[in-house]
Amino acid sequence: MVEIDKIGIVGAGQMGAGIAQVCAVAGIHIVLSDVSEERIEAGIATLGGNLKRLVERKQLDEATRVAAIDRIKPARDYDDFADCDLIIEAAAESEEVKREIFAALCPALRPDCMLATNTSSISITRLASVTDRPEKFIGIHFMNPVPRMQLVEIIRGIATEDATFEAAKKFVARLGKTATVSEDFPAFIVNRILLPMINEAIYTLYEGVGTVEAIDTAMRLGANHPMGPLQLADFIGLDTVLSVMQVLHEGLADSKYRPCPLLVKYVEAGWLGRKTQRGFYDYRSGTPVPTR
Ligand code: NAD
C-alpha cells in the first residue's frame, strides 16, 4: 500500500481549499492546482485565514499553523504532481470538466499514484474509466466545510482494488475523520437524501407555500435542523445543487428528482449562493437578506 505523504489537489474552491487545510494540518504535503494562479492564491488565502482564526480561538497552536501553511505549494501545471502519492480532484461538479482533468493529468503521474474524486454525485466507475488506472481510482467525498464536518463518504468504483480502498480508509482516519462506505449510485448516501429535500424546499418557495424566511425558520425550529434548507443550498452552491439534482434525475430516471425551475433560474442568473454573494439570500451588505 502506498504511504500518503504528498497529495495533489485539483480545484482550489471551497472544497479543494478545505481539503488542503485539513491534510496540511495532518502533516501531509500539498500541491494545489486550479485554472489560474489567482484562484490558487485565493484558495490559499481563504485557508490561511481559517487557520489564523483557529489559532485565535486556541484550537490550533501557532507552530502547527506555520508548518501547515509551509506544506502547501501552488502547482504551475500537472508536472508538479509527478511525485504525489494521491490526487484529489475537487473541481466544479461537471462530468465533462472532471473527465478532461483526469485524462490530462494521468500522463504526469507515477504509475502507483492513486486517484480520488470529491464529486457529490457523479459515477466513480465512469470517471475511473477515462484514466489509465481504474483500479487505483476511488471516491473520497468530504463534506462542507471540510475542517468542521466529521464525515467522509468512501465510494468504490467497479474496478477499485482492495488496496486502494484500504489506503483511502487509512487516509480518512489519519485526518481524524469518520468514513462511511457507499455503493456507486447517483449522489451516494448523504446527497441522495439531502439534495431532494433542498430541491423540495425550493419547490415550496416556487409554489408560494412560504417565503425564504418562513421555509428556513420552519425547518430550523420545526425539524431542529441547524440551518434552513435554502440557507444550506446557498452554502453548498446552487450550481452544485443543480448538478447533483440533474445527476439524480438522469441517473435514476425518476421524475421525483426533477430540478425545480426556480433553482435553474437562480443558476442561470449567476446567483450561486454565498460564493457569488447572492442566492436565496443577498450577502452583499454583510447581513443576509432574503431575495424572495
Ligand atoms: P467551487 O466552485 O467553490 O470550486 C471549484 C473550483 O474548481 C473553482 O476554483 C474552479 O476554478 C475550479 N475548476 C474548474 N474547472 C477546473 C479545471 N479544469 N481544472 C482545475 N480547476 C478547475 O466548488 P466546490 O464547492 O469546492 O465543489 C468542488 C467539488 O466538490 C464538486 O465536485 C462538488 O460537487 C464537490 N462537493 C461540494 C460540496 C459543497 O457543499 N459545496 C460538498 C462536497 C463535495
CSV table of C-alpha atoms and ligand atoms in Angstrom, one decimal:
chain,number,residue,atom,x,y,z
A,1,MET,CA,0.0,0.0,0.0
A,2,VAL,CA,1.3,3.5,-0.9
A,3,GLU,CA,2.1,5.7,2.1
A,4,ILE,CA,0.3,9.0,1.5
A,5,ASP,CA,2.8,11.8,2.2
A,6,LYS,CA,2.2,14.1,-0.7
A,7,ILE,CA,-1.2,15.0,-2.3
A,8,GLY,CA,-2.1,16.9,-5.4
A,9,ILE,CA,-5.4,18.7,-5.3
A,10,VAL,CA,-7.2,19.9,-8.4
A,11,GLY,CA,-9.6,22.8,-7.7
A,12,ALA,CA,-8.9,25.4,-5.0
A,13,GLY,CA,-12.5,26.4,-4.4
A,14,GLN,CA,-14.4,25.9,-1.1
A,15,MET,CA,-13.8,22.1,-1.0
A,16,GLY,CA,-10.3,22.0,-2.5
A,17,ALA,CA,-9.0,24.6,-0.1
A,18,GLY,CA,-10.7,22.9,2.9
A,19,ILE,CA,-9.2,19.5,1.9
A,20,ALA,CA,-5.8,21.2,1.6
A,21,GLN,CA,-6.2,22.7,5.0
A,22,VAL,CA,-7.0,19.5,6.9
A,23,CYS,CA,-4.4,17.5,5.1
A,24,ALA,CA,-1.7,20.0,5.7
A,25,VAL,CA,-2.5,20.2,9.4
A,26,ALA,CA,-2.3,16.4,9.5
A,27,GLY,CA,1.3,16.6,8.2
A,28,ILE,CA,0.7,15.9,4.5
A,29,HIS,CA,2.4,17.9,1.7
A,30,ILE,CA,0.0,19.5,-0.7
A,31,VAL,CA,0.4,20.7,-4.3
A,32,LEU,CA,-2.7,22.8,-5.2
A,33,SER,CA,-3.9,23.5,-8.7
A,34,ASP,CA,-6.8,25.4,-10.4
A,35,VAL,CA,-7.5,27.1,-13.7
A,36,SER,CA,-5.4,30.2,-12.7
A,37,GLU,CA,-2.8,31.4,-10.3
A,38,GLU,CA,-5.3,33.9,-8.9
A,39,ARG,CA,-7.8,31.0,-8.0
A,40,ILE,CA,-5.0,29.1,-6.3
A,41,GLU,CA,-3.9,32.2,-4.3
A,42,ALA,CA,-7.5,32.9,-3.3
A,43,GLY,CA,-7.8,29.3,-2.0
A,44,ILE,CA,-4.6,29.6,-0.1
A,45,ALA,CA,-5.7,33.0,1.3
A,46,THR,CA,-9.0,31.5,2.5
A,47,LEU,CA,-7.5,28.5,4.2
A,48,GLY,CA,-4.8,30.8,5.7
A,49,GLY,CA,-7.5,33.0,7.2
A,50,ASN,CA,-9.3,29.9,8.6
A,51,LEU,CA,-6.1,28.6,10.2
A,52,LYS,CA,-5.4,32.0,11.8
A,53,ARG,CA,-8.9,32.0,13.3
A,54,LEU,CA,-8.3,28.6,14.7
A,55,VAL,CA,-5.2,29.9,16.4
A,56,GLU,CA,-7.1,32.9,17.8
A,57,ARG,CA,-9.7,30.6,19.2
A,58,LYS,CA,-6.9,28.4,20.7
A,59,GLN,CA,-8.0,25.4,18.7
A,60,LEU,CA,-4.6,25.2,16.9
A,61,ASP,CA,-1.1,26.2,18.0
A,62,GLU,CA,0.9,28.8,16.1
A,63,ALA,CA,3.7,26.3,15.2
A,64,THR,CA,1.3,23.9,13.6
A,65,ARG,CA,-0.3,26.7,11.6
A,66,VAL,CA,3.1,27.9,10.3
A,67,ALA,CA,4.1,24.3,9.4
A,68,ALA,CA,0.8,23.6,7.7
A,69,ILE,CA,1.0,26.7,5.5
A,70,ASP,CA,4.5,25.8,4.6
A,71,ARG,CA,3.4,22.4,3.3
A,72,ILE,CA,1.0,23.9,0.7
A,73,LYS,CA,2.5,24.8,-2.6
A,74,PRO,CA,0.8,26.1,-5.8
A,75,ALA,CA,1.1,23.9,-8.9
A,76,ARG,CA,2.2,25.5,-12.1
A,77,ASP,CA,1.0,22.6,-14.2
A,78,TYR,CA,0.3,18.8,-13.7
A,79,ASP,CA,4.0,18.0,-13.9
A,80,ASP,CA,4.2,19.4,-10.3
A,81,PHE,CA,2.1,16.3,-9.4
A,82,ALA,CA,4.9,13.9,-10.6
A,83,ASP,CA,5.9,12.7,-7.1
A,84,CYS,CA,2.4,12.7,-5.5
A,85,ASP,CA,1.0,9.6,-3.8
A,86,LEU,CA,-2.6,10.6,-4.3
A,87,ILE,CA,-4.5,13.2,-6.4
A,88,ILE,CA,-7.8,14.5,-5.1
A,89,GLU,CA,-10.0,16.2,-7.7
A,90,ALA,CA,-12.3,18.9,-6.3
A,91,ALA,CA,-13.1,20.9,-9.4
A,92,ALA,CA,-16.5,22.0,-10.5
A,93,GLU,CA,-19.4,19.4,-10.4
A,94,SER,CA,-19.4,18.7,-14.2
A,95,GLU,CA,-18.7,15.3,-15.6
A,96,GLU,CA,-17.1,16.9,-18.7
A,97,VAL,CA,-14.7,19.0,-16.6
A,98,LYS,CA,-13.7,16.1,-14.4
A,99,ARG,CA,-13.2,13.8,-17.4
A,100,GLU,CA,-10.9,16.3,-19.0
A,101,ILE,CA,-8.9,16.8,-15.8
A,102,PHE,CA,-8.3,13.1,-15.3
A,103,ALA,CA,-7.4,12.4,-18.9
A,104,ALA,CA,-4.9,15.3,-18.9
A,105,LEU,CA,-3.2,14.6,-15.5
A,106,CYS,CA,-2.6,10.8,-15.7
A,107,PRO,CA,0.4,11.0,-18.0
A,108,ALA,CA,2.2,13.3,-15.5
A,109,LEU,CA,1.8,10.8,-12.5
A,110,ARG,CA,3.8,8.0,-11.0
A,111,PRO,CA,2.2,4.6,-12.0
A,112,ASP,CA,1.4,3.9,-8.4
A,113,CYS,CA,-0.2,7.2,-7.7
A,114,MET,CA,-3.9,6.8,-6.5
A,115,LEU,CA,-6.7,9.0,-7.9
A,116,ALA,CA,-9.7,10.3,-5.9
A,117,THR,CA,-12.6,12.5,-6.8
A,118,ASN,CA,-14.6,14.6,-4.3
A,119,THR,CA,-17.7,14.5,-6.6
A,120,SER,CA,-21.0,14.9,-4.9
A,121,SER,CA,-22.9,12.7,-7.3
A,122,ILE,CA,-21.1,11.6,-10.5
A,123,SER,CA,-20.4,7.9,-11.1
A,124,ILE,CA,-17.0,6.8,-9.8
A,125,THR,CA,-16.9,3.9,-12.3
A,126,ARG,CA,-17.5,6.3,-15.2
A,127,LEU,CA,-14.8,8.8,-14.1
A,128,ALA,CA,-12.4,5.9,-13.4
A,129,SER,CA,-12.9,4.7,-17.0
A,130,VAL,CA,-11.2,7.7,-18.5
A,131,THR,CA,-8.0,7.1,-16.5
A,132,ASP,CA,-5.2,4.6,-17.1
A,133,ARG,CA,-5.6,3.2,-13.6
A,134,PRO,CA,-9.3,2.5,-12.7
A,135,GLU,CA,-8.1,0.0,-10.0
A,136,LYS,CA,-6.4,2.9,-8.2
A,137,PHE,CA,-9.4,5.2,-8.5
A,138,ILE,CA,-11.9,5.9,-5.7
A,139,GLY,CA,-14.5,8.4,-4.4
A,140,ILE,CA,-13.4,10.3,-1.3
A,141,HIS,CA,-16.3,12.6,-0.6
A,142,PHE,CA,-15.7,15.3,2.0
A,143,MET,CA,-18.5,17.4,3.5
A,144,ASN,CA,-18.6,21.2,3.6
A,145,PRO,CA,-17.0,22.9,5.5
A,146,VAL,CA,-14.2,20.3,5.4
A,147,PRO,CA,-12.5,21.3,8.6
A,148,ARG,CA,-15.7,21.1,10.7
A,149,MET,CA,-17.5,18.1,9.2
A,150,GLN,CA,-16.7,14.7,10.7
A,151,LEU,CA,-17.9,12.5,7.9
A,152,VAL,CA,-16.2,11.4,4.7
A,153,GLU,CA,-18.0,9.0,2.3
A,154,ILE,CA,-15.8,6.5,0.5
A,155,ILE,CA,-17.2,5.1,-2.8
A,156,ARG,CA,-15.6,2.3,-4.7
A,157,GLY,CA,-15.9,2.1,-8.5
A,158,ILE,CA,-16.4,-1.3,-10.1
A,159,ALA,CA,-12.7,-1.7,-10.7
A,160,THR,CA,-11.4,-0.3,-7.4
A,161,GLU,CA,-8.8,-2.6,-5.8
A,162,ASP,CA,-8.9,-3.6,-2.1
A,163,ALA,CA,-5.5,-1.9,-1.6
A,164,THR,CA,-6.9,1.4,-2.9
A,165,PHE,CA,-10.0,1.1,-0.6
A,166,GLU,CA,-7.8,0.3,2.4
A,167,ALA,CA,-5.5,3.2,1.7
A,168,ALA,CA,-8.4,5.5,1.4
A,169,LYS,CA,-9.8,4.4,4.8
A,170,LYS,CA,-6.4,4.8,6.4
A,171,PHE,CA,-6.1,8.3,4.9
A,172,VAL,CA,-9.5,9.4,6.3
A,173,ALA,CA,-8.6,8.0,9.7
A,174,ARG,CA,-5.3,9.9,9.7
A,175,LEU,CA,-7.3,13.2,9.2
A,176,GLY,CA,-9.3,12.3,12.3
A,177,LYS,CA,-12.5,11.9,10.4
A,178,THR,CA,-15.1,9.1,10.2
A,179,ALA,CA,-15.6,7.2,7.0
A,180,THR,CA,-18.8,5.7,5.8
A,181,VAL,CA,-19.0,3.4,2.7
A,182,SER,CA,-21.4,4.0,-0.1
A,183,GLU,CA,-22.1,2.0,-3.2
A,184,ASP,CA,-21.5,3.8,-6.5
A,185,PHE,CA,-25.1,5.0,-7.3
A,186,PRO,CA,-26.0,8.6,-8.2
A,187,ALA,CA,-25.3,11.0,-5.3
A,188,PHE,CA,-24.2,8.2,-2.9
A,189,ILE,CA,-25.8,8.3,0.5
A,190,VAL,CA,-25.7,11.9,2.0
A,191,ASN,CA,-26.7,13.8,-1.1
A,192,ARG,CA,-29.3,11.2,-2.2
A,193,ILE,CA,-31.2,12.0,0.9
A,194,LEU,CA,-30.2,15.7,1.5
A,195,LEU,CA,-30.5,17.2,-2.0
A,196,PRO,CA,-34.0,16.1,-2.8
A,197,MET,CA,-35.0,17.8,0.5
A,198,ILE,CA,-33.4,21.0,-0.6
A,199,ASN,CA,-35.0,20.7,-4.0
A,200,GLU,CA,-38.4,20.3,-2.3
A,201,ALA,CA,-37.7,23.4,-0.2
A,202,ILE,CA,-37.1,25.3,-3.5
A,203,TYR,CA,-40.4,23.9,-4.9
A,204,THR,CA,-42.1,25.0,-1.7
A,205,LEU,CA,-40.8,28.6,-2.4
A,206,TYR,CA,-41.6,28.3,-6.1
A,207,GLU,CA,-45.2,27.4,-5.5
A,208,GLY,CA,-45.6,30.2,-3.0
A,209,VAL,CA,-46.3,28.0,0.0
A,210,GLY,CA,-43.8,30.0,2.1
A,211,THR,CA,-41.2,32.8,1.8
A,212,VAL,CA,-37.5,32.1,2.1
A,213,GLU,CA,-37.6,33.1,5.8
A,214,ALA,CA,-40.7,31.0,6.5
A,215,ILE,CA,-39.2,27.9,5.0
A,216,ASP,CA,-35.9,28.2,6.7
A,217,THR,CA,-37.4,29.1,10.1
A,218,ALA,CA,-39.8,26.1,9.7
A,219,MET,CA,-37.1,23.6,9.2
A,220,ARG,CA,-34.7,25.1,11.8
A,221,LEU,CA,-37.3,25.3,14.6
A,222,GLY,CA,-39.7,22.6,13.4
A,223,ALA,CA,-37.3,19.9,12.4
A,224,ASN,CA,-34.3,21.0,14.5
A,225,HIS,CA,-32.0,21.4,11.5
A,226,PRO,CA,-29.0,23.6,12.3
A,227,MET,CA,-29.6,25.5,9.1
A,228,GLY,CA,-32.6,26.1,6.9
A,229,PRO,CA,-32.6,24.2,3.6
A,230,LEU,CA,-32.3,27.4,1.5
A,231,GLN,CA,-29.5,28.7,3.7
A,232,LEU,CA,-27.8,25.3,3.2
A,233,ALA,CA,-28.4,25.5,-0.6
A,234,ASP,CA,-26.6,28.9,-0.7
A,235,PHE,CA,-23.8,27.4,1.4
A,236,ILE,CA,-23.3,24.4,-0.9
A,237,GLY,CA,-23.5,26.5,-4.0
A,238,LEU,CA,-26.6,26.5,-6.3
A,239,ASP,CA,-24.7,25.3,-9.3
A,240,THR,CA,-23.6,22.2,-7.3
A,241,VAL,CA,-27.2,21.7,-6.0
A,242,LEU,CA,-28.5,21.8,-9.6
A,243,SER,CA,-25.8,19.5,-10.9
A,244,VAL,CA,-26.5,16.9,-8.2
A,245,MET,CA,-30.2,17.0,-9.0
A,246,GLN,CA,-29.5,16.6,-12.7
A,247,VAL,CA,-27.3,13.5,-12.0
A,248,LEU,CA,-30.1,12.0,-9.8
A,249,HIS,CA,-32.8,12.8,-12.4
A,250,GLU,CA,-30.9,11.4,-15.3
A,251,GLY,CA,-29.2,8.5,-13.4
A,252,LEU,CA,-32.3,7.2,-11.7
A,253,ALA,CA,-34.8,8.3,-14.4
A,254,ASP,CA,-37.4,9.2,-11.8
A,255,SER,CA,-39.4,12.4,-12.1
A,256,LYS,CA,-39.3,12.9,-8.3
A,257,TYR,CA,-35.8,14.2,-8.8
A,258,ARG,CA,-36.8,16.9,-11.3
A,259,PRO,CA,-34.7,20.0,-10.5
A,260,CYS,CA,-37.0,22.9,-9.6
A,261,PRO,CA,-37.3,25.5,-12.4
A,262,LEU,CA,-36.6,28.3,-9.8
A,263,LEU,CA,-33.3,26.6,-9.0
A,264,VAL,CA,-32.4,26.6,-12.7
A,265,LYS,CA,-33.3,30.3,-12.9
A,266,TYR,CA,-31.1,31.3,-10.0
A,267,VAL,CA,-28.1,29.4,-11.5
A,268,GLU,CA,-28.8,31.0,-14.9
A,269,ALA,CA,-28.7,34.4,-13.2
A,270,GLY,CA,-25.3,33.5,-11.7
A,271,TRP,CA,-26.8,33.8,-8.3
A,272,LEU,CA,-24.9,30.8,-6.9
A,273,GLY,CA,-25.2,31.4,-3.2
A,274,ARG,CA,-22.5,32.6,-0.8
A,275,LYS,CA,-19.7,32.2,-3.2
A,276,THR,CA,-21.1,34.8,-5.5
A,277,GLN,CA,-22.6,36.9,-2.6
A,278,ARG,CA,-26.2,36.2,-3.8
A,279,GLY,CA,-28.5,33.2,-3.9
A,280,PHE,CA,-31.7,32.7,-1.9
A,281,TYR,CA,-30.1,35.4,0.3
A,282,ASP,CA,-28.2,38.5,-0.6
A,283,TYR,CA,-25.0,38.6,1.4
A,284,ARG,CA,-23.6,41.9,0.0
A,285,SER,CA,-24.4,44.1,2.9
A,286,GLY,CA,-23.0,41.7,5.4
A,287,THR,CA,-26.4,40.7,6.8
A,288,PRO,CA,-28.2,38.0,4.7
A,289,VAL,CA,-31.4,39.5,3.2
A,290,PRO,CA,-33.9,37.0,1.6
A,291,THR,CA,-34.1,37.6,-2.2
A,292,ARG,CA,-37.7,36.4,-2.3
B,1,NAD,P1,-16.2,25.8,-6.1
B,1,NAD,O1,-17.0,26.4,-7.2
B,1,NAD,O2,-16.0,26.5,-4.8
B,1,NAD,O3,-14.7,25.4,-6.6
B,1,NAD,C1,-14.5,24.7,-7.8
B,1,NAD,C2,-13.1,25.1,-8.3
B,1,NAD,O4,-12.7,24.3,-9.4
B,1,NAD,C3,-13.0,26.6,-8.7
B,1,NAD,O5,-12.0,27.2,-8.1
B,1,NAD,C4,-12.7,26.4,-10.2
B,1,NAD,O6,-11.9,27.4,-10.8
B,1,NAD,C5,-12.0,25.1,-10.3
B,1,NAD,N1,-12.0,24.4,-11.6
B,1,NAD,C6,-13.0,24.4,-12.5
B,1,NAD,N2,-12.5,23.8,-13.6
B,1,NAD,C7,-11.3,23.4,-13.4
B,1,NAD,C8,-10.3,22.7,-14.1
B,1,NAD,N3,-10.5,22.3,-15.4
B,1,NAD,N4,-9.1,22.5,-13.5
B,1,NAD,C9,-8.8,22.9,-12.3
B,1,NAD,N5,-9.7,23.6,-11.5
B,1,NAD,C10,-10.9,23.8,-12.1
B,1,NAD,O7,-16.9,24.3,-5.9
B,1,NAD,P2,-16.8,23.4,-4.6
B,1,NAD,O8,-18.0,23.7,-3.7
B,1,NAD,O9,-15.4,23.5,-4.0
B,1,NAD,O10,-17.0,22.0,-5.2
B,1,NAD,C11,-15.9,21.2,-5.8
B,1,NAD,C12,-16.3,19.8,-5.9
B,1,NAD,O11,-16.6,19.3,-4.5
B,1,NAD,C13,-17.6,19.5,-6.7
B,1,NAD,O12,-17.4,18.2,-7.4
B,1,NAD,C14,-18.7,19.4,-5.7
B,1,NAD,O13,-19.7,18.6,-6.1
B,1,NAD,C15,-17.9,18.7,-4.5
B,1,NAD,N6,-18.5,18.9,-3.2
B,1,NAD,C16,-19.1,20.1,-2.9
B,1,NAD,C17,-19.6,20.3,-1.6
B,1,NAD,C18,-20.3,21.6,-1.3
B,1,NAD,O14,-21.0,21.7,-0.3
B,1,NAD,N7,-20.0,22.7,-2.0
B,1,NAD,C19,-19.6,19.3,-0.7
B,1,NAD,C20,-19.0,18.1,-1.0
B,1,NAD,C21,-18.4,17.9,-2.3
